[in-house]
Amino acid sequence: MITAWSNQLRAGHVKAAARYFDLPVIVQNASPVYRLTSQKDVLEFNRTLPCGAHVVKTLAGDRYTVATFVLTERPGSPGCGATGKLAATAFLLRHGKISEWRRVLVPPPLGPASNLKQPPLQS
């Protein structure tokens, strides 16, 4: 579902992307929390997203699924301005639709951080 939504948005099919959202839906995109209660509001929210997005990783938790995306240009947008950068969103899914969409920090890579230098142990 998350991939299908991002594929529609990336292709510039904003109306189709909006159909993946439940009503009401909570959205937060580096902004206050908004509760959208109409399909018109959901359509406008999707229209205001300046970038398309390609899913590169998902991480499912007990309640939310966090998807990490590579941002892309998308038809119908004045310009992304962040093409190639990573972004992440926490999704709460209900009845096969998106009931919460919250921008979050990009999670760190999974696994050991082998490229980080550890300070020597003091005795």
PDB file of C-alpha atoms in Angstrom:
ATOM      1  CA  MET A   1       0.000   0.000   0.000  1.00  0.00           C
ATOM      2  CA  ILE A   2       2.769   2.490   0.895  1.00  0.00           C
ATOM      3  CA  THR A   3       4.664   1.599  -2.270  1.00  0.00           C
ATOM      4  CA  ALA A   4       1.494   1.829  -4.370  1.00  0.00           C
ATOM      5  CA  TRP A   5       0.749   5.298  -2.919  1.00  0.00           C
ATOM      6  CA  SER A   6       4.308   6.536  -3.590  1.00  0.00           C
ATOM      7  CA  ASN A   7       4.263   5.095  -7.115  1.00  0.00           C
ATOM      8  CA  GLN A   8       1.076   7.014  -7.930  1.00  0.00           C
ATOM      9  CA  LEU A   9       2.403  10.261  -6.455  1.00  0.00           C
ATOM     10  CA  ARG A  10       5.786   9.903  -8.214  1.00  0.00           C
ATOM     11  CA  ALA A  11       3.969   9.416 -11.532  1.00  0.00           C
ATOM     12  CA  GLY A  12       2.025  12.641 -10.945  1.00  0.00           C
ATOM     13  CA  HIS A  13      -1.297  10.850 -10.340  1.00  0.00           C
ATOM     14  CA  VAL A  14      -2.283  12.932  -7.318  1.00  0.00           C
ATOM     15  CA  LYS A  15      -5.969  11.916  -7.361  1.00  0.00           C
ATOM     16  CA  ALA A  16      -5.036   8.234  -7.432  1.00  0.00           C
ATOM     17  CA  ALA A  17      -2.501   8.764  -4.625  1.00  0.00           C
ATOM     18  CA  ALA A  18      -5.158  10.484  -2.497  1.00  0.00           C
ATOM     19  CA  ARG A  19      -7.402   7.417  -2.734  1.00  0.00           C
ATOM     20  CA  TYR A  20      -4.956   5.511  -0.507  1.00  0.00           C
ATOM     21  CA  PHE A  21      -5.932   7.701   2.472  1.00  0.00           C
ATOM     22  CA  ASP A  22      -8.678   6.910   4.967  1.00  0.00           C
ATOM     23  CA  LEU A  23     -10.966   9.577   6.402  1.00  0.00           C
ATOM     24  CA  PRO A  24     -10.339  11.115   8.770  1.00  0.00           C
ATOM     25  CA  VAL A  25      -6.555  11.076   8.429  1.00  0.00           C
ATOM     26  CA  ILE A  26      -3.849  12.689  10.551  1.00  0.00           C
ATOM     27  CA  VAL A  27      -1.000  14.312   8.607  1.00  0.00           C
ATOM     28  CA  GLN A  28       2.147  16.049   9.768  1.00  0.00           C
ATOM     29  CA  ASN A  29       4.809  17.152   7.303  1.00  0.00           C
ATOM     30  CA  ALA A  30       7.336  19.169   9.342  1.00  0.00           C
ATOM     31  CA  SER A  31       4.295  21.125  10.491  1.00  0.00           C
ATOM     32  CA  PRO A  32       1.644  21.039  13.184  1.00  0.00           C
ATOM     33  CA  VAL A  33      -0.620  18.004  13.176  1.00  0.00           C
ATOM     34  CA  TYR A  34      -3.637  18.338  10.887  1.00  0.00           C
ATOM     35  CA  ARG A  35      -6.770  16.207  10.855  1.00  0.00           C
ATOM     36  CA  LEU A  36      -8.119  15.993   7.321  1.00  0.00           C
ATOM     37  CA  THR A  37     -11.805  15.100   7.113  1.00  0.00           C
ATOM     38  CA  SER A  38     -12.634  15.416   3.421  1.00  0.00           C
ATOM     39  CA  GLN A  39     -11.359  13.869   0.219  1.00  0.00           C
ATOM     40  CA  LYS A  40     -10.787  17.414  -1.048  1.00  0.00           C
ATOM     41  CA  ASP A  41      -8.404  18.102   1.866  1.00  0.00           C
ATOM     42  CA  VAL A  42      -6.567  14.818   1.269  1.00  0.00           C
ATOM     43  CA  LEU A  43      -6.219  15.645  -2.422  1.00  0.00           C
ATOM     44  CA  GLU A  44      -4.815  19.074  -1.559  1.00  0.00           C
ATOM     45  CA  PHE A  45      -2.353  17.546   0.943  1.00  0.00           C
ATOM     46  CA  ASN A  46      -1.021  15.174  -1.725  1.00  0.00           C
ATOM     47  CA  ARG A  47      -0.896  18.007  -4.271  1.00  0.00           C
ATOM     48  CA  THR A  48       1.266  20.112  -1.908  1.00  0.00           C
ATOM     49  CA  LEU A  49       3.939  17.420  -1.617  1.00  0.00           C
ATOM     50  CA  PRO A  50       6.586  18.847  -3.953  1.00  0.00           C
ATOM     51  CA  CYS A  51       8.490  15.617  -4.530  1.00  0.00           C
ATOM     52  CA  GLY A  52       7.786  12.165  -5.742  1.00  0.00           C
ATOM     53  CA  ALA A  53       9.207   9.343  -3.670  1.00  0.00           C
ATOM     54  CA  HIS A  54      10.641   5.895  -4.278  1.00  0.00           C
ATOM     55  CA  VAL A  55      10.478   3.454  -1.333  1.00  0.00           C
ATOM     56  CA  VAL A  56      13.915   2.082  -0.451  1.00  0.00           C
ATOM     57  CA  LYS A  57      13.193   0.539   2.955  1.00  0.00           C
ATOM     58  CA  THR A  58      10.304  -0.128   5.305  1.00  0.00           C
ATOM     59  CA  LEU A  59      10.464  -0.979   8.975  1.00  0.00           C
ATOM     60  CA  ALA A  60       7.273  -2.253  10.603  1.00  0.00           C
ATOM     61  CA  GLY A  61       6.745  -1.659  14.287  1.00  0.00           C
ATOM     62  CA  ASP A  62       3.874  -2.636  16.547  1.00  0.00           C
ATOM     63  CA  ARG A  63       1.776   0.296  15.414  1.00  0.00           C
ATOM     64  CA  TYR A  64       3.537   2.300  12.716  1.00  0.00           C
ATOM     65  CA  THR A  65       5.425   1.371   9.578  1.00  0.00           C
ATOM     66  CA  VAL A  66       8.288   3.728   8.778  1.00  0.00           C
ATOM     67  CA  ALA A  67       9.137   4.009   5.104  1.00  0.00           C
ATOM     68  CA  THR A  68      12.374   5.558   3.901  1.00  0.00           C
ATOM     69  CA  PHE A  69      12.197   7.163   0.467  1.00  0.00           C
ATOM     70  CA  VAL A  70      14.570   8.601  -2.109  1.00  0.00           C
ATOM     71  CA  LEU A  71      12.946  11.833  -3.262  1.00  0.00           C
ATOM     72  CA  THR A  72      12.341  12.406  -6.967  1.00  0.00           C
ATOM     73  CA  GLU A  73      10.843  14.981  -9.250  1.00  0.00           C
ATOM     74  CA  ARG A  74       7.197  14.403 -10.107  1.00  0.00           C
ATOM     75  CA  PRO A  75       4.990  15.594 -12.965  1.00  0.00           C
ATOM     76  CA  GLY A  76       2.673  18.444 -11.991  1.00  0.00           C
ATOM     77  CA  SER A  77       4.965  19.809  -9.287  1.00  0.00           C
ATOM     78  CA  PRO A  78       6.859  23.098  -9.623  1.00  0.00           C
ATOM     79  CA  GLY A  79      10.008  21.245  -8.533  1.00  0.00           C
ATOM     80  CA  CYS A  80      11.266  19.025  -5.782  1.00  0.00           C
ATOM     81  CA  GLY A  81      14.446  20.796  -4.753  1.00  0.00           C
ATOM     82  CA  ALA A  82      15.563  17.703  -2.841  1.00  0.00           C
ATOM     83  CA  THR A  83      15.913  15.106  -5.601  1.00  0.00           C
ATOM     84  CA  GLY A  84      18.104  12.208  -4.497  1.00  0.00           C
ATOM     85  CA  LYS A  85      17.830  12.994  -0.784  1.00  0.00           C
ATOM     86  CA  LEU A  86      16.296  10.651   1.761  1.00  0.00           C
ATOM     87  CA  ALA A  87      13.067  11.286   3.643  1.00  0.00           C
ATOM     88  CA  ALA A  88      11.036   9.108   5.981  1.00  0.00           C
ATOM     89  CA  THR A  89       7.392   8.909   6.949  1.00  0.00           C
ATOM     90  CA  ALA A  90       5.645   6.941   9.692  1.00  0.00           C
ATOM     91  CA  PHE A  91       2.395   5.435   8.445  1.00  0.00           C
ATOM     92  CA  LEU A  92      -0.482   4.078  10.477  1.00  0.00           C
ATOM     93  CA  LEU A  93      -2.621   1.847   8.298  1.00  0.00           C
ATOM     94  CA  ARG A  94      -6.297   1.147   9.005  1.00  0.00           C
ATOM     95  CA  HIS A  95      -8.702  -0.885   6.869  1.00  0.00           C
ATOM     96  CA  GLY A  96      -6.094  -1.065   4.094  1.00  0.00           C
ATOM     97  CA  LYS A  97      -5.663   2.722   3.936  1.00  0.00           C
ATOM     98  CA  ILE A  98      -3.381   5.388   5.381  1.00  0.00           C
ATOM     99  CA  SER A  99      -4.901   6.798   8.580  1.00  0.00           C
ATOM    100  CA  GLU A 100      -1.779   8.663   9.750  1.00  0.00           C
ATOM    101  CA  TRP A 101       1.061  10.145   7.677  1.00  0.00           C
ATOM    102  CA  ARG A 102       3.821  11.716   9.791  1.00  0.00           C
ATOM    103  CA  ARG A 103       7.208  12.924   8.518  1.00  0.00           C
ATOM    104  CA  VAL A 104       9.944  11.550  10.767  1.00  0.00           C
ATOM    105  CA  LEU A 105      13.731  11.527  10.854  1.00  0.00           C
ATOM    106  CA  VAL A 106      15.370   9.061   8.505  1.00  0.00           C
ATOM    107  CA  PRO A 107      16.227   5.993  10.591  1.00  0.00           C
ATOM    108  CA  PRO A 108      19.873   4.945  10.821  1.00  0.00           C
ATOM    109  CA  PRO A 109      20.998   1.981   8.752  1.00  0.00           C
ATOM    110  CA  LEU A 110      20.270  -1.401  10.278  1.00  0.00           C
ATOM    111  CA  GLY A 111      23.142  -3.436  11.617  1.00  0.00           C
ATOM    112  CA  PRO A 112      26.430  -2.528  13.291  1.00  0.00           C
ATOM    113  CA  ALA A 113      27.949   0.853  12.577  1.00  0.00           C
ATOM    114  CA  SER A 114      31.245  -0.572  11.432  1.00  0.00           C
ATOM    115  CA  ASN A 115      32.466   2.670   9.910  1.00  0.00           C
ATOM    116  CA  LEU A 116      32.302   4.530  13.229  1.00  0.00           C
ATOM    117  CA  LYS A 117      35.578   4.636  15.113  1.00  0.00           C
ATOM    118  CA  GLN A 118      35.318   3.547  18.729  1.00  0.00           C
ATOM    119  CA  PRO A 119      37.427   5.433  21.275  1.00  0.00           C
ATOM    120  CA  PRO A 120      39.985   3.235  23.053  1.00  0.00           C
ATOM    121  CA  LEU A 121      38.882   1.847  26.413  1.00  0.00           C
ATOM    122  CA  GLN A 122      40.417   3.589  29.404  1.00  0.00           C
ATOM    123  CA  SER A 123      41.817   1.337  32.120  1.00  0.00           C
TER     124      SER A 123
END
